[in-house]
XYZ file of C-alpha atoms in Angstrom:
555
model
C 119.096 140.364 109.274
C 116.634 141.885 107.586
C 113.342 140.157 107.327
C 113.750 140.278 103.620
C 117.429 138.228 103.822
C 115.365 136.130 106.218
C 112.857 134.781 103.949
C 115.074 134.620 101.325
C 117.102 131.641 103.548
C 113.917 129.682 103.784
C 113.831 128.886 99.438
C 116.219 125.463 100.295
C 117.047 124.073 96.954
C 116.797 120.478 96.624
C 115.448 119.863 99.690
C 114.144 116.166 98.544
C 117.034 115.155 97.375
C 118.178 111.574 98.677
C 120.283 110.945 101.585
C 122.897 108.669 102.494
C 121.607 106.265 104.866
C 123.122 105.870 107.873
C 125.756 103.351 108.750
C 123.184 101.611 111.442
C 119.926 102.010 108.955
C 119.337 98.255 109.788
C 119.819 98.656 113.512
C 116.203 100.842 114.210
C 115.217 98.860 110.942
C 115.230 95.629 112.822
C 114.568 96.564 116.037
C 111.082 97.362 115.891
C 110.571 94.949 113.847
C 111.612 92.408 115.852
C 109.731 94.448 118.487
C 106.568 95.362 116.511
C 105.960 91.643 114.650
C 105.783 89.439 118.300
C 102.914 91.068 119.660
C 101.037 91.842 116.655
C 101.475 87.418 114.984
C 100.393 86.915 118.761
C 96.827 88.428 118.750
C 96.740 87.533 115.580
C 96.795 83.767 116.215
C 94.336 84.803 119.018
C 91.730 86.664 117.266
C 92.360 89.754 119.123
C 94.119 91.950 116.337
C 92.187 94.882 118.072
C 94.590 94.853 120.685
C 97.718 95.504 118.857
C 97.744 99.271 118.978
C 98.723 98.961 122.612
C 101.748 96.753 122.489
C 102.874 98.660 119.185
C 102.632 101.642 121.045
C 104.844 100.916 123.285
C 106.928 98.574 120.959
C 108.093 101.628 119.315
C 110.202 102.945 121.844
C 112.534 100.331 119.820
C 113.047 103.201 117.450
C 115.466 105.108 119.896
C 118.466 105.274 121.604
C 120.492 103.123 118.699
C 123.569 105.285 119.085
C 123.964 105.209 122.241
C 126.590 102.904 124.693
C 124.638 99.941 125.950
C 126.129 101.054 129.596
C 123.911 104.165 128.413
C 120.934 102.600 126.210
C 119.332 100.567 129.557
C 118.811 103.969 131.299
C 117.392 105.998 128.382
C 115.699 103.178 126.917
C 113.660 102.479 129.786
C 112.915 106.205 130.209
C 111.694 106.309 125.673
C 109.433 103.241 127.149
C 108.189 104.925 130.227
C 107.158 108.340 128.161
C 105.635 106.635 125.693
C 103.252 104.034 128.109
C 103.147 107.251 130.317
C 102.173 109.509 127.637
C 99.645 106.714 126.328
C 98.067 106.372 129.945
C 97.145 109.942 129.800
C 95.839 109.749 126.215
C 93.372 106.760 127.300
C 92.742 108.202 130.733
C 90.955 111.488 128.852
C 89.400 109.571 126.258
C 87.947 107.314 129.097
C 86.582 110.477 130.667
C 85.169 112.746 128.217
C 84.226 112.354 124.355
C 84.272 115.890 124.028
C 86.351 116.973 120.915
C 87.396 120.255 121.650
C 89.211 118.901 125.035
C 90.398 116.035 123.634
C 92.914 118.316 120.777
C 93.518 120.336 123.635
C 94.590 117.965 125.394
C 96.841 116.867 122.682
C 98.388 119.620 121.921
C 99.635 120.486 125.579
C 100.799 117.028 125.554
C 102.590 117.338 122.081
C 104.055 120.786 123.744
C 105.916 118.834 126.654
C 106.983 115.899 124.559
C 108.302 118.346 122.341
C 110.580 120.292 125.407
C 111.494 117.245 127.431
C 113.074 115.480 124.222
C 114.709 118.175 122.715
C 115.697 119.035 126.247
C 117.488 115.573 127.182
C 118.507 114.877 123.168
C 117.022 112.177 123.483
C 118.113 111.693 119.329
C 115.394 111.416 116.582
C 112.999 110.407 116.261
C 112.554 112.768 118.823
C 108.872 113.974 119.946
C 107.644 112.903 116.908
C 105.938 109.194 117.685
C 105.391 109.712 120.960
C 102.610 112.394 119.815
C 101.732 109.727 117.136
C 100.854 107.547 120.006
C 99.407 109.954 122.759
C 96.795 111.871 119.818
C 96.140 108.265 118.650
C 94.666 107.342 121.605
C 93.292 110.275 122.517
C 90.594 109.534 120.200
C 90.463 105.763 120.971
C 86.368 104.401 122.853
C 87.482 103.868 126.039
C 86.002 102.489 128.991
C 87.603 103.523 132.449
C 87.424 99.998 133.154
C 89.522 99.040 129.991
C 92.395 102.170 130.862
C 94.035 99.376 132.773
C 94.733 96.286 130.292
C 95.649 98.345 127.386
C 98.274 100.380 129.808
C 99.427 96.718 130.564
C 99.551 95.435 127.350
C 101.989 99.151 125.976
C 104.092 98.062 128.959
C 104.823 94.187 127.903
C 105.492 95.880 124.489
C 107.810 98.822 125.538
C 110.174 95.783 128.051
C 110.268 93.856 124.511
C 111.176 96.776 122.680
C 113.759 96.891 125.563
C 114.981 93.620 125.746
C 115.418 93.726 121.096
C 117.493 96.493 122.053
C 119.582 95.618 124.653
C 120.190 92.272 122.935
C 122.805 92.866 120.552
C 125.454 94.318 123.338
C 125.690 90.049 124.367
C 128.277 90.353 121.061
C 128.994 93.123 120.442
C 129.214 95.395 123.920
C 131.814 98.281 122.374
C 129.329 98.513 119.142
C 128.693 101.643 119.939
C 131.287 102.937 120.373
C 133.108 101.815 117.646
C 130.865 103.756 115.259
C 130.517 106.510 116.684
C 134.583 106.669 116.455
C 134.707 105.542 113.241
C 132.456 108.155 112.407
C 134.859 110.762 113.567
C 137.849 109.468 111.941
C 135.753 109.704 108.534
C 134.994 113.348 109.638
C 138.038 114.164 110.132
C 139.551 112.528 106.981
C 136.535 114.311 104.745
C 138.311 117.636 106.203
C 141.336 116.611 106.167
C 141.448 116.028 102.367
C 138.759 119.214 101.488
C 139.679 121.472 98.996
C 137.624 124.352 97.703
C 136.340 127.520 99.404
C 136.680 128.569 103.056
C 132.802 128.295 102.610
C 133.184 124.477 101.722
C 136.227 124.029 104.558
C 134.397 125.473 106.647
C 131.088 123.579 106.564
C 133.700 120.256 106.632
C 135.623 121.524 110.063
C 132.522 121.938 111.374
C 130.984 118.818 110.619
C 134.534 116.761 111.835
C 134.275 119.089 115.383
C 130.667 118.631 115.945
C 131.281 113.859 115.349
C 134.761 114.161 117.289
C 132.439 116.152 119.924
C 129.670 112.993 119.159
C 132.789 110.029 119.388
C 134.080 112.444 123.114
C 130.382 112.071 124.684
C 130.131 108.151 123.894
C 132.925 107.336 125.137
C 132.287 109.257 128.160
C 129.355 107.502 128.368
C 130.499 103.716 128.451
C 130.816 102.340 131.087
C 133.559 99.824 130.807
C 137.190 100.516 131.654
C 139.104 97.776 129.115
C 141.675 97.705 126.713
C 139.586 97.950 123.448
C 138.027 101.165 125.401
C 141.414 103.069 125.434
C 142.038 101.921 122.138
C 139.117 103.480 120.988
C 139.858 106.440 122.456
C 143.592 106.741 120.858
C 141.506 106.744 118.295
C 139.496 109.882 118.869
C 142.605 111.165 119.872
C 143.945 110.865 115.679
C 140.687 112.605 114.522
C 140.771 114.846 117.097
C 144.462 115.652 116.398
C 143.084 116.305 112.464
C 140.851 118.124 112.787
C 143.164 120.800 114.755
C 146.158 120.356 112.806
C 144.299 118.779 108.865
C 147.783 119.621 107.513
C 149.996 116.495 109.212
C 147.091 114.443 109.068
C 147.120 110.989 106.908
C 142.676 110.742 105.376
C 144.188 106.899 103.938
C 144.788 106.416 107.341
C 142.484 107.486 109.255
C 140.027 105.876 106.670
C 141.831 102.805 106.601
C 141.054 103.208 110.529
C 137.539 103.485 110.523
C 136.465 100.901 108.004
C 138.499 98.598 110.131
C 136.000 99.507 113.662
C 132.604 99.435 111.229
C 133.781 96.436 110.197
C 133.801 93.002 112.903
C 137.514 93.005 113.120
C 139.107 93.898 116.017
C 140.007 97.594 116.898
C 142.639 99.090 115.413
C 145.803 99.666 118.120
C 147.993 102.557 118.011
C 151.135 102.436 120.170
C 150.704 101.919 123.934
C 147.034 102.195 125.494
C 146.879 105.400 127.295
C 145.832 105.326 131.351
C 142.238 105.411 131.601
C 140.565 108.482 131.989
C 143.553 110.199 130.544
C 142.852 111.145 126.875
C 139.125 111.677 128.222
C 139.886 113.876 130.805
C 138.081 116.612 129.625
C 135.574 116.320 127.353
C 132.175 116.328 129.880
C 132.958 119.862 129.493
C 129.458 120.753 128.697
C 129.004 119.526 132.271
C 131.957 121.290 133.663
C 132.674 124.048 132.035
C 129.714 126.427 133.723
C 126.848 123.406 134.370
C 124.394 126.610 134.836
C 125.417 128.314 131.586
C 124.935 124.928 129.059
C 121.847 124.439 131.095
C 120.440 128.103 130.331
C 121.775 128.156 126.552
C 119.865 125.070 125.823
C 116.871 125.097 127.822
C 116.434 128.893 127.339
C 115.807 128.401 123.340
C 112.799 125.543 124.403
C 110.927 127.803 125.133
C 109.534 129.540 122.021
C 110.167 125.725 120.021
C 107.481 124.254 122.790
C 105.374 127.220 122.470
C 105.157 126.990 118.437
C 104.304 123.238 119.129
C 101.457 123.236 121.647
C 99.216 126.635 119.845
C 100.066 124.795 116.376
C 99.016 121.665 117.235
C 96.191 123.176 118.860
C 95.157 125.355 115.567
C 95.572 122.459 113.155
C 93.364 119.935 115.201
C 90.658 122.543 115.815
C 90.493 123.636 111.959
C 90.148 120.007 111.131
C 87.017 120.023 113.577
C 85.607 122.749 112.135
C 86.276 120.797 108.382
C 84.251 118.059 110.203
C 87.036 115.412 108.429
C 86.354 113.009 111.871
C 90.583 112.466 112.523
C 91.936 115.522 113.936
C 95.006 113.953 115.507
C 96.173 113.541 112.468
C 96.519 116.947 112.028
C 97.505 117.401 115.333
C 100.724 115.166 114.338
C 101.003 117.191 111.154
C 101.669 120.088 112.811
C 104.245 118.756 115.129
C 106.420 116.545 112.955
C 107.299 120.368 111.350
C 109.537 122.148 114.179
C 112.263 121.256 114.122
C 115.496 123.632 115.618
C 114.069 126.673 113.341
C 112.371 128.340 111.220
C 114.383 126.977 108.053
C 114.956 123.321 108.761
C 110.550 123.815 109.439
C 109.662 125.418 106.603
C 111.790 121.727 104.950
C 110.023 119.256 106.848
C 107.378 121.147 106.138
C 107.455 120.473 102.148
C 108.860 117.025 103.251
C 105.861 116.315 104.781
C 103.802 117.049 102.548
C 105.588 115.176 99.804
C 105.930 111.980 101.816
C 102.326 111.873 102.641
C 100.615 112.390 99.886
C 102.896 109.474 98.083
C 102.623 107.371 100.851
C 98.091 107.767 100.712
C 99.204 106.364 96.494
C 101.095 103.626 98.010
C 98.817 103.082 100.479
C 95.438 102.758 97.940
C 97.322 99.759 96.096
C 98.019 98.160 99.093
C 94.903 97.726 100.833
C 93.284 95.474 98.181
C 95.486 93.010 99.618
C 95.307 93.964 103.014
C 92.040 93.269 102.698
C 92.195 89.817 101.652
C 93.627 88.341 105.055
C 93.941 89.685 108.425
C 97.431 87.762 107.896
C 98.004 89.764 104.830
C 97.335 92.903 106.640
C 100.107 92.350 109.661
C 102.241 91.625 106.817
C 101.874 94.923 105.226
C 101.685 96.827 107.878
C 105.189 95.171 109.451
C 106.806 95.273 105.881
C 105.803 99.200 106.191
C 106.903 99.567 109.657
C 110.647 97.942 108.715
C 110.572 99.967 106.079
C 109.629 103.752 107.091
C 112.577 102.671 110.369
C 115.160 102.065 108.207
C 114.731 105.456 105.681
C 114.602 108.036 108.861
C 117.025 110.612 109.114
C 118.155 111.642 106.128
C 115.388 110.692 103.682
C 112.526 112.080 106.147
C 110.021 112.648 103.188
C 110.843 108.492 101.963
C 110.534 107.786 105.803
C 106.804 109.411 105.751
C 105.912 107.753 102.524
C 106.637 104.361 104.507
C 105.062 106.230 108.000
C 101.634 107.194 105.525
C 100.683 103.357 104.846
C 101.530 101.684 108.004
C 99.318 104.640 110.419
C 96.430 103.766 108.224
C 97.033 100.091 108.200
C 97.093 100.761 111.996
C 93.104 101.896 111.978
C 92.310 98.807 110.047
C 93.362 96.383 112.459
C 90.263 96.677 115.102
C 87.999 97.075 111.940
C 88.210 97.463 108.088
C 87.506 101.004 107.098
C 86.296 103.243 103.877
C 89.429 103.027 102.050
C 88.007 106.206 100.404
C 87.365 108.041 103.733
C 90.867 107.670 105.214
C 92.337 108.314 102.022
C 90.537 111.627 101.635
C 90.658 112.032 105.197
C 94.293 112.032 105.756
C 94.907 114.515 102.373
C 93.129 117.154 104.163
C 94.287 116.661 107.789
C 97.842 116.647 106.185
C 97.459 120.123 104.186
C 95.179 121.295 107.013
C 97.570 120.290 109.654
C 100.689 121.715 107.178
C 99.726 125.541 106.862
C 98.186 126.015 110.056
C 101.328 124.309 111.652
C 103.907 126.219 109.841
C 101.695 129.848 109.532
C 102.113 129.240 113.738
C 105.439 128.427 113.534
C 105.779 132.039 111.161
C 103.761 133.639 114.450
C 105.700 132.495 116.810
C 109.385 134.024 116.425
C 112.578 132.659 118.008
C 114.455 135.220 119.375
C 115.843 133.654 121.530
C 117.860 132.037 119.154
C 119.748 135.635 118.720
C 120.617 135.076 123.021
C 121.680 131.213 122.549
C 123.841 133.215 119.710
C 125.771 135.255 122.354
C 125.828 133.278 125.245
C 127.710 130.562 122.687
C 129.928 133.366 121.957
C 130.710 134.519 125.211
C 131.743 130.926 125.861
C 133.440 130.424 123.039
C 136.011 133.424 123.510
C 136.123 133.016 127.299
C 137.376 129.637 126.788
C 139.992 130.119 124.424
C 141.108 132.868 126.611
C 141.192 130.517 129.370
C 142.973 127.894 127.404
C 145.580 131.079 125.143
C 146.066 131.847 129.260
C 148.283 128.368 130.228
C 149.725 128.494 127.295
C 151.633 131.253 127.931
C 152.426 129.465 131.432
C 156.429 127.966 130.867
C 154.969 124.613 132.485
C 151.157 124.068 132.364
C 149.987 121.372 134.338
C 148.900 118.753 131.299
C 145.832 117.793 132.575
C 144.520 121.210 132.897
C 145.667 121.527 129.309
C 144.095 118.865 127.832
C 140.568 119.689 129.825
C 140.721 123.154 129.066
C 141.885 122.467 125.534
C 138.499 119.958 125.404
C 136.318 122.568 126.903
C 137.446 124.748 124.032
C 136.083 122.287 121.448
C 133.321 121.405 122.714
C 132.286 125.771 123.111
C 133.208 125.875 119.143
C 131.018 123.084 118.729
C 128.120 124.614 120.608
C 128.846 127.858 118.790
C 128.292 126.462 114.825
C 125.150 125.162 116.171
C 123.606 127.439 117.780
C 125.110 130.299 114.341
C 123.709 127.675 112.230
C 120.052 128.008 114.352
C 120.180 131.959 114.495
C 120.954 132.026 111.092
C 117.571 130.221 110.128
C 115.062 131.464 112.396
C 113.610 135.535 110.574
C 112.924 138.419 112.370
C 116.114 138.278 114.109
C 118.149 141.241 114.763
C 121.711 141.638 113.399
C 123.426 138.861 114.233
C 127.368 139.181 115.128
C 128.434 136.957 112.111
C 132.205 138.977 112.192
C 132.472 137.616 115.964
C 131.208 134.612 115.170
C 133.810 134.560 112.296
C 136.751 136.192 114.151
C 135.998 133.288 117.155
C 135.966 130.687 115.574
C 139.099 130.969 113.491
C 141.005 132.539 116.379
C 139.601 129.428 118.778
C 140.644 127.002 115.550
C 144.244 128.227 116.367
C 144.698 127.807 119.393
C 143.549 124.673 119.677
C 146.684 123.997 117.483
C 148.759 125.345 119.403
C 147.380 123.190 122.271
C 147.641 120.140 120.606
C 151.761 121.124 120.192
C 152.368 122.020 123.319
C 150.673 118.637 124.673
C 152.039 115.023 123.502
C 151.833 114.266 119.690
C 151.314 110.785 119.442
C 148.184 111.054 117.797
C 150.128 113.098 115.163
C 152.961 110.797 115.165
C 152.390 109.049 111.326
C 154.676 106.293 112.802
C 153.179 105.974 116.647
C 151.557 102.986 115.696
C 150.260 100.041 113.529
C 147.505 98.352 112.974
C 148.992 95.229 112.949
C 148.764 95.486 116.955
C 145.392 94.967 117.086
C 142.624 94.992 120.660
C 140.220 91.901 120.341
C 136.630 93.967 120.479
C-alpha cells in the first residue's frame, strides 16, 4: 500500500456518531457501581475518604470479563484482580522509594507497555489495558511511605475480591447467561447476513461480522464447563447460525431472529430437534488451539511488539513533555497516550479524536458539577458514583461519550483526599489531554507496524492450507464425519482470522503492497468449501422442519 493511499484511509467520517450500546451495557455498569459503592461509602462513614483510591483500584476489575461464561470468568477475573493489584503494588512501592518525576514517568511508560502487551496477548477484552494503566500511573504520583504500602495494597485487594464476588453473583440465578447472549448474537448476525442486500462489499462485511460472531459463540460454548441439556441446545442453535452463514440462501432470517429474542429473554432455550450428544457439534471448535498452536502463537504475538513499543515510547514522550511544560500531573498525559493505541493506525487516529472531544466535553461537565460536589463529602461520592456508572454503561461503541463521563470521574477522585483548585485541575487536564494525544499519535506514526503485513501473509497461508485440507476430505468417497467437522471448523476459524488480519494490515501506513486479490480469492474459495462441507454433513441445521420452538430446554 502506498503512503498516500494509507494516509487517505486515516480520514474517517462519522467518528463521533452514536453507536448502538451493547446488549449487556447494564451489567458492567451495575457491577462497577456495586463494586465501588460499598468501599467508598464505608470509608465516607468512617471519615477516611482519602483512602478510597485504593479499594476503588481493585473494584475497577468489575469492568472486565462480562462476556465470558462463568466457568471461565472466575479464572480470568481473578487474573485481572491480581494484575490490577500487582500493578498498583509496583507503582506504590516505586512512589515510596523515589520522588524523581523523570524516573516515575519512565516506570509508568514501561508498565503501560507491559500492560498493553499482556492484555492484547490474553485477549482479555474491553476495557483492555487502559484501566490498568490509569490505576498504576496515578498511583506512581501518590505521596507514599514504605510503611503505608502494605495497608494500601490490602485495601486494593479487598476491593478486588469484592468486585470478583459481584461479577460472579449473577451466575447463581442465570448460569448460562453469557452463552445465551453469545448464541443470540450469532443468530442475529447470521440473520442479518442472510437478509443482506446491496453491493458485494456490503454483503462481504455482513458475512465477516456473522462469521466472527459464530466463531465467538463456539469459543464461548467451549469455555463453558457445564454439560447439560441447555448447553447442547445452545450448541444446536449456534450450528443453525453457522449453517445460515455458510448457506444464506437456505436460511430463514425470521426464525433465527425469533430464536435470538427468546435467548435474550428470561424464558427457556429454544430446542431444535433432538439434543446432540455432548461434544459432537463442538468438535473442532478450539481450532485456534489445535490447528497449529505454534503458528497461532506466532501470528498473535508477532503483532504485539510494535504496538507495545508504540505504547512505551508514546507514553514516555507524553509524560516527559508534560513535565517539561510544568503541569504537575504527567500521569494524565501517560494515560491519554496509552488509551490511543489500537490494532492499527486508522483505529488509533479515530481513538485520538474521540479522546480529545470526550475529554474536553468532560472537563466542562466537571466544571458544571464541581460546585455541587464541594457542598459535602456525600455529594462528592454520589457525583463520583453517578459518573462511574455512566462511564461503564457507555464503554464500547460510544467511546467518546464514555470519555465524557470518565473525565469528571477521574477529576472527582482527586478530590477525595482534599479539595483541589478546580481551575488548576481543568487547565491541567486540558493541557495533558492535548499533549498526550499529539505526542502519542506522533509516536504511532514514527513506530511503524510492518509486521501487520507478515501476520496477513501467515493468516492467508493458514486459510489456504485449511481449505486444501477440507477439500481433500471432501474428495474422499466416505470421509470420517468427525474429521470433516473438525476440518470445517478449523477452516471457519482461519477465515475469521484472515479477515481480521486483512483489516488490521489495511489500516496501517508505510506497508508493502498487500495481496488483496489473493485474500479475496482465499475468502471466496474458503466459503465455497465450507458450504460444500456443510452439505455433506447432517442437514439438521438447514432443515426448516427440524425443530419447533414449542419444545424447550430449561435454562
